[in-house]
mmCIF file of C-alpha atoms and ligand atoms in Angstrom:
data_model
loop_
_atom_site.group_PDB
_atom_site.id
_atom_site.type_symbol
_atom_site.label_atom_id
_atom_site.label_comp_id
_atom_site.label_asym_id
_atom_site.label_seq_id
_atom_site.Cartn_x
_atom_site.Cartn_y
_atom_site.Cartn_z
ATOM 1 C CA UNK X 445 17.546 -3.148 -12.974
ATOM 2 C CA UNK X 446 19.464 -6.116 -12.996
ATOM 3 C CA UNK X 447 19.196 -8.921 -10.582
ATOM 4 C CA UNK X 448 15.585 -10.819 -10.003
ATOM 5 C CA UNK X 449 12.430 -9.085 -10.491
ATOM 6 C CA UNK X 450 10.077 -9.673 -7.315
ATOM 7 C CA UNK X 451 6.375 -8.271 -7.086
ATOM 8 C CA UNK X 452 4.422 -7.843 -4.084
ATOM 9 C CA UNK X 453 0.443 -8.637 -2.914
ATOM 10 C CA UNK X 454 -0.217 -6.421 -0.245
ATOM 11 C CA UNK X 455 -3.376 -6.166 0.648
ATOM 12 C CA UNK X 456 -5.111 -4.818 4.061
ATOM 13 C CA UNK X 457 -7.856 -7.125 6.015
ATOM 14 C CA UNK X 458 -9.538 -4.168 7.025
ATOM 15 C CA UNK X 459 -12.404 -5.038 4.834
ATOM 16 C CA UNK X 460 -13.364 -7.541 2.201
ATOM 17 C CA UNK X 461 -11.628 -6.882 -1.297
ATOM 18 C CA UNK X 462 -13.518 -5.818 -4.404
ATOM 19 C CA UNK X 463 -13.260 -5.253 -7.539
ATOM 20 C CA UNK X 464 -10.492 -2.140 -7.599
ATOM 21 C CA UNK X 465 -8.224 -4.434 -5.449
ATOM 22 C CA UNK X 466 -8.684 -7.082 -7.603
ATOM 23 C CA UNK X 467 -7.525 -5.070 -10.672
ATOM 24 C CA UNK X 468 -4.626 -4.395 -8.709
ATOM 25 C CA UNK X 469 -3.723 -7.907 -7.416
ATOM 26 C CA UNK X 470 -4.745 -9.123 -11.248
ATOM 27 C CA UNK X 471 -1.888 -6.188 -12.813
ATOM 28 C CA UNK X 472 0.279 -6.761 -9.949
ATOM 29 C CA UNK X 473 0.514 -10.461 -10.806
ATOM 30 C CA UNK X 474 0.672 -10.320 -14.403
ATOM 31 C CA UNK X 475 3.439 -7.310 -14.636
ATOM 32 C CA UNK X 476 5.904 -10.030 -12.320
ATOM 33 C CA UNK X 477 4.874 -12.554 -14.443
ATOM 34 C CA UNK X 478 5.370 -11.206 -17.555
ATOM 35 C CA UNK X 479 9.103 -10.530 -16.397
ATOM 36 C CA UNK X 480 9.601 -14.139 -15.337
ATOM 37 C CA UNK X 481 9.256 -12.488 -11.596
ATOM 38 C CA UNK X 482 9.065 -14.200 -7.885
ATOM 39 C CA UNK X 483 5.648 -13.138 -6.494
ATOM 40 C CA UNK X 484 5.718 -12.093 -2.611
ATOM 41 C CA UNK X 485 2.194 -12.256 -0.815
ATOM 42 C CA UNK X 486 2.365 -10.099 2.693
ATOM 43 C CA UNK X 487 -0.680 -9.080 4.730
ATOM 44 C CA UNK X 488 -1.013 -5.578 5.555
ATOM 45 C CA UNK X 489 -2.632 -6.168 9.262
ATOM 46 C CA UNK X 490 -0.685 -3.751 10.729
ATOM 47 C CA UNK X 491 -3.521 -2.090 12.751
ATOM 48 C CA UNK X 492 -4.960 -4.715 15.615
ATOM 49 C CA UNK X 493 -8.114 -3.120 15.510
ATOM 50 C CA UNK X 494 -9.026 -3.050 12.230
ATOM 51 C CA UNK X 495 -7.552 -6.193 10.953
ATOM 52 C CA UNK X 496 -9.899 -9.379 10.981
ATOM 53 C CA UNK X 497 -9.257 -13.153 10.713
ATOM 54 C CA UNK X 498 -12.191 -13.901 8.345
ATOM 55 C CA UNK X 499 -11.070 -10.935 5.766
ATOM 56 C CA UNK X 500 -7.245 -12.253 5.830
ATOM 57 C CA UNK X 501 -8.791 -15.643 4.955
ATOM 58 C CA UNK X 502 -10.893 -14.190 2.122
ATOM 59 C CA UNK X 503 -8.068 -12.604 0.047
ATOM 60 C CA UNK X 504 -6.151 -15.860 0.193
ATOM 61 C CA UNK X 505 -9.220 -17.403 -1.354
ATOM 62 C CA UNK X 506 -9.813 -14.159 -3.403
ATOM 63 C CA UNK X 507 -6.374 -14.807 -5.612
ATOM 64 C CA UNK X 508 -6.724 -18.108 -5.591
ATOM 65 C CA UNK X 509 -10.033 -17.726 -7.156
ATOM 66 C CA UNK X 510 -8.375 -15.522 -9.796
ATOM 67 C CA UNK X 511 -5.906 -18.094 -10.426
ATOM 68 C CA UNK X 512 -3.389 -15.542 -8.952
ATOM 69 C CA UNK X 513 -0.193 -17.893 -7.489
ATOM 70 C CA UNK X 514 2.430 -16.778 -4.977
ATOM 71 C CA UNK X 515 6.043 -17.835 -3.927
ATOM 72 C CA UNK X 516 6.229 -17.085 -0.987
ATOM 73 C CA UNK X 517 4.417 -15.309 2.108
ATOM 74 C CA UNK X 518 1.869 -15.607 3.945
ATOM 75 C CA UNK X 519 -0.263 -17.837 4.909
ATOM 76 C CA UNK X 520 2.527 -20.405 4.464
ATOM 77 C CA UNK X 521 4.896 -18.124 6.140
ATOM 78 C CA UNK X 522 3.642 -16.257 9.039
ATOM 79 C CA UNK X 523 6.577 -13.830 9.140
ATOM 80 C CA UNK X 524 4.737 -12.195 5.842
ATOM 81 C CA UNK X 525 2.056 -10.632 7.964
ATOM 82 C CA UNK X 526 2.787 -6.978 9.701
ATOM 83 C CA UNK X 527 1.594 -7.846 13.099
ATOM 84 C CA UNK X 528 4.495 -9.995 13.178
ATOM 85 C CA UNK X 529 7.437 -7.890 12.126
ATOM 86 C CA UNK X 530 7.417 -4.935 15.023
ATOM 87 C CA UNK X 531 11.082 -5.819 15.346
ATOM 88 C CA UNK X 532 11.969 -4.768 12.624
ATOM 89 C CA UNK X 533 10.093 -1.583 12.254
ATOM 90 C CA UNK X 534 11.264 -0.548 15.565
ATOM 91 C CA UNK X 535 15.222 -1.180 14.383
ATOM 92 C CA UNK X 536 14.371 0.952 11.609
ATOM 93 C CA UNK X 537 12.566 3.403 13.890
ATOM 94 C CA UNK X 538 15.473 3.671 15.938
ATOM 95 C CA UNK X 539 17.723 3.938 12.917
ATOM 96 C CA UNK X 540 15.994 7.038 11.901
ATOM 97 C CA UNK X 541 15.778 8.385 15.306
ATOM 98 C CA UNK X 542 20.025 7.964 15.791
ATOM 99 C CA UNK X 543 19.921 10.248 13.055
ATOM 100 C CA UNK X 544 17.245 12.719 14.516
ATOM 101 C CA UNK X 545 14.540 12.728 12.270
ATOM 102 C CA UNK X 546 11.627 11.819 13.976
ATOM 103 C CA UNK X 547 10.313 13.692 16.919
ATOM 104 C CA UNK X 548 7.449 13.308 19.561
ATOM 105 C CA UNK X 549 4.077 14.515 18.469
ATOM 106 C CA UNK X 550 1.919 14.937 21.707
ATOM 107 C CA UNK X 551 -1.141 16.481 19.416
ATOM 108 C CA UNK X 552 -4.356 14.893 17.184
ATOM 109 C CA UNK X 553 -5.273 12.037 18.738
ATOM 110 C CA UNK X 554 -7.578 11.148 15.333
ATOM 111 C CA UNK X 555 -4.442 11.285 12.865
ATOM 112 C CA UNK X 556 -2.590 8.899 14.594
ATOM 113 C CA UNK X 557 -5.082 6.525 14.796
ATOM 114 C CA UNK X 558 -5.428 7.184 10.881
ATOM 115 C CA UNK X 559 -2.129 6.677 10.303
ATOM 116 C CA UNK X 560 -2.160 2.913 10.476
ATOM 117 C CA UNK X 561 -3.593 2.577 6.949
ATOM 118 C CA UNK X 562 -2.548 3.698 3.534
ATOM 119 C CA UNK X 563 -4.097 7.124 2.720
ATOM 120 C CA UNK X 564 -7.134 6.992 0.610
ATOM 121 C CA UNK X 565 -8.693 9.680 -1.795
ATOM 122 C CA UNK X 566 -10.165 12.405 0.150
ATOM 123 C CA UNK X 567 -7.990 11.589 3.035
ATOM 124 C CA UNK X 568 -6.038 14.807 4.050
ATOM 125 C CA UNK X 569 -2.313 13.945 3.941
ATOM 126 C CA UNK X 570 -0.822 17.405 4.967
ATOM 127 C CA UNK X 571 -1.717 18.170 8.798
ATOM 128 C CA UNK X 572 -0.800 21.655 8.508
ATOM 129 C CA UNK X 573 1.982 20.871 11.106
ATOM 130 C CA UNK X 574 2.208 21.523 14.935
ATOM 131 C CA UNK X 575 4.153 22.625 17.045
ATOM 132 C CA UNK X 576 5.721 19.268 18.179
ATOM 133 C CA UNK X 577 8.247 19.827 15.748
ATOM 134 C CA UNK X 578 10.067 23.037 17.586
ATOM 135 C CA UNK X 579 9.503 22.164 21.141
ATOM 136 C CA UNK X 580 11.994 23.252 23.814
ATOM 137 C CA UNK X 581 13.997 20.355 25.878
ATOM 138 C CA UNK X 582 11.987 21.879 29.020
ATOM 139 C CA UNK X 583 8.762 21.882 26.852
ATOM 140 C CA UNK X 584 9.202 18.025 25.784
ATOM 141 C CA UNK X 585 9.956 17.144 29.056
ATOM 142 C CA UNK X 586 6.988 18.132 30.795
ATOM 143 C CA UNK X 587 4.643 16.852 28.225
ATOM 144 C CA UNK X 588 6.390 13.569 28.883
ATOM 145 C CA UNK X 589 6.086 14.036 32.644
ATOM 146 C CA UNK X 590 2.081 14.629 32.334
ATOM 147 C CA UNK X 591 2.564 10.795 30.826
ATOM 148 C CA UNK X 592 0.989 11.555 27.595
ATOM 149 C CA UNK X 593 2.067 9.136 25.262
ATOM 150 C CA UNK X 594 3.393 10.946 22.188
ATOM 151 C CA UNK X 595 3.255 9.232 18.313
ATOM 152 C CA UNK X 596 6.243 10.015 16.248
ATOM 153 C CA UNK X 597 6.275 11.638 13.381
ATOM 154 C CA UNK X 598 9.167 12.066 10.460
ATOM 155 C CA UNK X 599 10.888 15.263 9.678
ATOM 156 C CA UNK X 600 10.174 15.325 6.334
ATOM 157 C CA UNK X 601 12.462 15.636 3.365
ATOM 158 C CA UNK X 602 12.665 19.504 2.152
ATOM 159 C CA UNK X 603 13.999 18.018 -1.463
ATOM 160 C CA UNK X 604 12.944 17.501 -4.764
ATOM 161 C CA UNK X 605 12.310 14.153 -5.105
ATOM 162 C CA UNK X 606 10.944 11.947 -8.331
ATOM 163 C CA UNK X 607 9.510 8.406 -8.991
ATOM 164 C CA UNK X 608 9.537 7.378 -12.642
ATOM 165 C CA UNK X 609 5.876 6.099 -12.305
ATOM 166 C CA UNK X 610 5.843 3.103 -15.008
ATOM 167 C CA UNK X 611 2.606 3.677 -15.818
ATOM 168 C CA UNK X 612 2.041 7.634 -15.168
ATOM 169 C CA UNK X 613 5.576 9.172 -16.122
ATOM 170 C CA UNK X 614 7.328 11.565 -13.797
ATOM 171 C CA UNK X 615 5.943 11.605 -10.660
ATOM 172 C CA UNK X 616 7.843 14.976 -8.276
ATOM 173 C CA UNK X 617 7.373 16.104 -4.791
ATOM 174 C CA UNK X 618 8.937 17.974 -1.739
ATOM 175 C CA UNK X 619 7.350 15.709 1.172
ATOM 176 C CA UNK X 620 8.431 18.714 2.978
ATOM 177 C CA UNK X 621 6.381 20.988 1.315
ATOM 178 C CA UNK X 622 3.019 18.470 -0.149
ATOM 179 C CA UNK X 623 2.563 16.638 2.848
ATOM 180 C CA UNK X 624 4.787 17.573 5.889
ATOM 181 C CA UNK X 625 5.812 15.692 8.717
ATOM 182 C CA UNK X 626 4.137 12.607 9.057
ATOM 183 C CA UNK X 627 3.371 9.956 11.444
ATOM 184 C CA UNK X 628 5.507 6.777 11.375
ATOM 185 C CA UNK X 629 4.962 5.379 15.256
ATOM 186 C CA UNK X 630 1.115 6.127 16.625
ATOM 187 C CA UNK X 631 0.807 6.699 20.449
ATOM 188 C CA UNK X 632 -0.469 3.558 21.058
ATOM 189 C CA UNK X 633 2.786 1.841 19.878
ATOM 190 C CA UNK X 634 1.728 0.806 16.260
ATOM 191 C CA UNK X 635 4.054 1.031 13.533
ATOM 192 C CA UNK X 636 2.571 3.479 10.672
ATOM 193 C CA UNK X 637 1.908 2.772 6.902
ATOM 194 C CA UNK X 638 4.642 4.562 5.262
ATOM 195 C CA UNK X 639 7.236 3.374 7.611
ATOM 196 C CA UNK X 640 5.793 -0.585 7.425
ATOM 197 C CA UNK X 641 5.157 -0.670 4.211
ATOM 198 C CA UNK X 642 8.986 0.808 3.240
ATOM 199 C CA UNK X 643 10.891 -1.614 5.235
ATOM 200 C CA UNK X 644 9.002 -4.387 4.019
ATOM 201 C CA UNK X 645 9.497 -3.878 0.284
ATOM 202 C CA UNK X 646 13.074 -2.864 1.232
ATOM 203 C CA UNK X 647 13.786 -6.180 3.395
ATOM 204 C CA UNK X 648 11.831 -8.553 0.942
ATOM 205 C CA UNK X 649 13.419 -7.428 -2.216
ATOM 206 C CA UNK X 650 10.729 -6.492 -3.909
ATOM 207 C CA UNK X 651 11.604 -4.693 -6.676
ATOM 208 C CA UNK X 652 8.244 -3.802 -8.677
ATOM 209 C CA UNK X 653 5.569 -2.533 -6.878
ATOM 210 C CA UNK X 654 2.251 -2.011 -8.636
ATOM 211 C CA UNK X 655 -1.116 -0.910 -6.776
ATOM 212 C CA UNK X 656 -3.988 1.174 -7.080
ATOM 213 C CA UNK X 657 -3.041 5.215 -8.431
ATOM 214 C CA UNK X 658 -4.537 6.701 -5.106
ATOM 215 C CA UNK X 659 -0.916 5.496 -3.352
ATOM 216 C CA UNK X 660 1.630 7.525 -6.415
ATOM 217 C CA UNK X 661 1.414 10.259 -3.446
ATOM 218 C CA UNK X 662 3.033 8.346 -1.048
ATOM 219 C CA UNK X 663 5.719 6.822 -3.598
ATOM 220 C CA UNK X 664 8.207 9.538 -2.928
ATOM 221 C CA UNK X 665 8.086 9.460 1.239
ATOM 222 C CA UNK X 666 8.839 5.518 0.516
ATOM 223 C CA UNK X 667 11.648 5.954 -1.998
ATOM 224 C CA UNK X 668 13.256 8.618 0.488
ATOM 225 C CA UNK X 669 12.515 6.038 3.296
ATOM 226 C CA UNK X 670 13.844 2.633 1.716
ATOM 227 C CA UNK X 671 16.959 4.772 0.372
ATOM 228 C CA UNK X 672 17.417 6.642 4.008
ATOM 229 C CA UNK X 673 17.886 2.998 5.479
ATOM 230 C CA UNK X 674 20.862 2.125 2.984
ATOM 231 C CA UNK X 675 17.819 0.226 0.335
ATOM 232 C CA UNK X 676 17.041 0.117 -2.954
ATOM 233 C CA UNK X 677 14.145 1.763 -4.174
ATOM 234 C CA UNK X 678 11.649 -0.785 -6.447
ATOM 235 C CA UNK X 679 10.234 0.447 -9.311
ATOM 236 C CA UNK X 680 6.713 1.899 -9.286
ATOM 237 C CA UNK X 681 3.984 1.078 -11.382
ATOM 238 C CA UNK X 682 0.507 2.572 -10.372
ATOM 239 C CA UNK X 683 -2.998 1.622 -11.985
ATOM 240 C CA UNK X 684 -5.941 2.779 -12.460
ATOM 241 C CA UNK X 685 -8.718 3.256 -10.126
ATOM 242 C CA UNK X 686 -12.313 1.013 -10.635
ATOM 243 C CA UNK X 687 -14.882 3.907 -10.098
ATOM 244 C CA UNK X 688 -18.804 3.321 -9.870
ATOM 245 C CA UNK X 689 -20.332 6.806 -9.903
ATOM 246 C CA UNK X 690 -19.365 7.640 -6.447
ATOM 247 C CA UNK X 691 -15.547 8.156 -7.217
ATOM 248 C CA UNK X 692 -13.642 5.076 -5.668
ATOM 249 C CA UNK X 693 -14.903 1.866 -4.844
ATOM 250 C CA UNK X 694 -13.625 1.617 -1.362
ATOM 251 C CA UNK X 695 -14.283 -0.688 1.321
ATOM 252 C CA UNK X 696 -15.050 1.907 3.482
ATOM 253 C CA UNK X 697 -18.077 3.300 1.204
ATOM 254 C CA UNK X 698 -19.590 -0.010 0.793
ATOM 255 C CA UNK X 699 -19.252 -1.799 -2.733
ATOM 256 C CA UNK X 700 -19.398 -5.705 -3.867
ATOM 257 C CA UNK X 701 -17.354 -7.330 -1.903
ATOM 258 C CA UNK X 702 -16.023 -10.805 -3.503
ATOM 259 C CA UNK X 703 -17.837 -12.418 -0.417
ATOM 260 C CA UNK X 704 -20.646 -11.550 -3.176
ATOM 261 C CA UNK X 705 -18.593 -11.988 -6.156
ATOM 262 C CA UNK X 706 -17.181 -15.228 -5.591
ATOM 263 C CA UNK X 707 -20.360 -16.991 -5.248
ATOM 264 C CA UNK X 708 -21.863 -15.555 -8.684
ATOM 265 C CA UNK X 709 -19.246 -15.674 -10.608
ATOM 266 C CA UNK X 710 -16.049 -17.894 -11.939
ATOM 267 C CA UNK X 711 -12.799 -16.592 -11.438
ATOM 268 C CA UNK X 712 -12.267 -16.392 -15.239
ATOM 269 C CA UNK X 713 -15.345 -14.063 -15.625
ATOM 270 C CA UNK X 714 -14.159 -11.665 -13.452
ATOM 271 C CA UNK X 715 -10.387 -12.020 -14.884
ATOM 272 C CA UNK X 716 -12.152 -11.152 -18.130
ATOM 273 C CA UNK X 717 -14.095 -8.542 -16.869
ATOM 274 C CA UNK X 718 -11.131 -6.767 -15.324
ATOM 275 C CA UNK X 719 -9.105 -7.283 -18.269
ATOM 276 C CA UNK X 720 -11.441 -5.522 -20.658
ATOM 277 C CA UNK X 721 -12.089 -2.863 -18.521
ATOM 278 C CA UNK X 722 -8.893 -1.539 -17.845
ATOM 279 C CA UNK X 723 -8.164 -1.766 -21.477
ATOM 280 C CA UNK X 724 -6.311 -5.327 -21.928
ATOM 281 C CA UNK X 725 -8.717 -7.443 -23.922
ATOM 282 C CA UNK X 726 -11.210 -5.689 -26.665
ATOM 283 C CA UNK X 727 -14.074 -7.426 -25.831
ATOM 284 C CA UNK X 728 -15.512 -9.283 -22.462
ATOM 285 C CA UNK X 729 -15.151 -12.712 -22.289
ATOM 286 C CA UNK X 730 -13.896 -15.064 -19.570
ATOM 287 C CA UNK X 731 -10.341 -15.847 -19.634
ATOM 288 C CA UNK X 732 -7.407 -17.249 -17.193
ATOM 289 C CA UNK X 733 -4.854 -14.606 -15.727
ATOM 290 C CA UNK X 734 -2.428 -17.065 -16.889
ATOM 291 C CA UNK X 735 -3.832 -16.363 -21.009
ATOM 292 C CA UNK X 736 -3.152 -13.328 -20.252
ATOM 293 C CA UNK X 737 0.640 -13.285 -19.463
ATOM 294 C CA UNK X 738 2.275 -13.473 -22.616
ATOM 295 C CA UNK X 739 0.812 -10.265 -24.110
ATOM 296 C CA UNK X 740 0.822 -8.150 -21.013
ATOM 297 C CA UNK X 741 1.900 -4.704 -21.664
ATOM 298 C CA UNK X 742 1.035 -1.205 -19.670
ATOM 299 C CA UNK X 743 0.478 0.707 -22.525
ATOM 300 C CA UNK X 744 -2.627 -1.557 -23.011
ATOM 301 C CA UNK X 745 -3.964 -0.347 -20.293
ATOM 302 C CA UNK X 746 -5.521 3.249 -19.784
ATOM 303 C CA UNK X 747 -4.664 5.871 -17.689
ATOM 304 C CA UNK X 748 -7.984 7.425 -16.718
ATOM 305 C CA UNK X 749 -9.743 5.430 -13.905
ATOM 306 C CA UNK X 750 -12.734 2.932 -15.000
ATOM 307 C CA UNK X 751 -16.130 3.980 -14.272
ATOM 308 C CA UNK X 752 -18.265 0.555 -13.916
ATOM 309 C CA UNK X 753 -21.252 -0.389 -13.629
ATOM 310 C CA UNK X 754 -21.780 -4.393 -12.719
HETATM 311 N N1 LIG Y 848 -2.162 -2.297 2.104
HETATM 312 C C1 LIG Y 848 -2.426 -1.130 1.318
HETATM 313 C C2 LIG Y 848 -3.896 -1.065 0.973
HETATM 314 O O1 LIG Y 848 -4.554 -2.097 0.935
HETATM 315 C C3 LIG Y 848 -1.635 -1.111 0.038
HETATM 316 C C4 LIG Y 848 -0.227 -0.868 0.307
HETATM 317 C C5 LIG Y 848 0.655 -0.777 -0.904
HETATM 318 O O2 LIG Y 848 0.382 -1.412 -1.927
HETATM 319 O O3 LIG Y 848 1.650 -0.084 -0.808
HETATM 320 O O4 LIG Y 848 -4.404 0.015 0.736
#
């Protein structure tokens, strides 16, 4: 791909980080670097609720920590965070529905709500699909009279569709078939993951996007998306997943935040932790991100997620 390379932070302040985002901000970083890249930094608060001022704070201070630099986004530029960029995921709504492929779902109050948020292991993508899709004119219309407020979902694409994963090969799906129609606008108004997160990479040019494996599912939906509203696709790179016995470490399960980790350890410890664990450096030892540029490569660093224990 010619033109500049531009990588993406894009974390969610639904939580504090720990270490499995870190290993994603720390290979998102040095795979932009490596290529001379511009690094974007955008805050995933798409979902009022969930979203807190304190954890937004912390991942600033998380990177920074890391010694991982950005060129532009937030907090500098407030126009990086979701909450602010509605606009534009409603003129891409509205682009899609011109075109008549999103519909009114008036059903499971719990999946919209879901929606919101990237989908995480365990987290059942299909919905089976309902009968939203097929209602009558007559049908719609009285579900709209009772004033329920419907979400919208996205007729998904019944195609064969690949990502050339840069880290895990071919990756193929048929949205259609895998994971159905899915939610793009919740009922209460709020802009949905895969439709966010699509626009933004789109409209920001990035053009590498590496994060955690658990997401390679939802790289085809956003390469249909971004190409649907006349954009380029960016190349994917997924990593591996930090595991501690329990399968992911996830916010929502409970692990070490780097609340914790920040106070016990330096930045270059953890750098050098990461690094050896996911295969980059043979042996632990503390060491700048910045070291690390000149001999990044992904076949360094394993496919198989990382089971650690701290
Ligand atoms: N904000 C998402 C998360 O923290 C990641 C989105 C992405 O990298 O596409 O799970």
């Amino acid at each position: 791909m010619s033109g500049p390379v531009v990588g993406r932070f894009a974390p969610s302040p639904s939580g504090y980080m720990h270490l499995g985002n870190l290993l994603a901000m720390l290979l998102a970083w040095l795979d932009c670097r490596a290529l001379g890249g511009e690094m974007v930094f955008r805050m995933e608060d798409l979902d009022p609720a969930r979203s807190k001022t304190a954890y937004r704070e912390a991942m600033a201070a998380d990177l920074r920590w890391l010694g991982l630099d950005w060129d532009r986004g937030w907090p500098e530029d407030a126009g990086y965070a979701q909450s602010k960029r509605t606009a534009l995921y409603e003129a891409a709504f509205q682009r899609l529905a011109a075109r008549e492929l999103v519909y009114p779902c008036f059903c499971r109050r719990s999946e919209r709500l879901a929606a919101a948020s990237a989908p995480h292991p365990g987290e059942r993508e299909h919905d089976g699909g309902c009968r939203c899709a097929r209602l009558t004119k007559g049908e719609r219309a009285a579900l709209e009279a009772s004033g329920r407020r419907p979400a919208w979902k996205l007729r998904s694409p019944d195609e064969t569709i690949t990502v050339h994963d840069g880290h895990y090969g071919s990756f193929t799906q048929n949205p259609a078939r895998d994971v159905g129609d899915f939610i793009i606008r919740r009922a209460d108004g709020v802009y949905a993951y895969q439709l966010a997160v699509s626009v933004d990479d789109m409209l920001m040019g990035v053009t590498r996007v590496v994060r955690g494996r658990d997401l390679l599912s939802s790289a085809p939906r956003q390469k249909w998306l971004i190409e649907t509203l006349g954009g380029t696709a960016p190349a994917y790179c997924h990593c591996p997943l930090l595991t501690g016995g329990e399968g992911k470490l996830s916010k929502r399960i409970g692990s070490l935040s780097t609340e914790t980790l920040r106070k016990e350890y330096r930045g270059e410890e953890i750098v050098g932790r990461l690094a050896w664990l996911c295969g980059l450096l043979d042996r632990e030892e503390p060491v700048s991100a910045r070291e690390l540029v000149p001999a990044f490569s992904w076949d360094r660093i394993c496919r198989g997620d990382v089971n650690m224990i701290l």
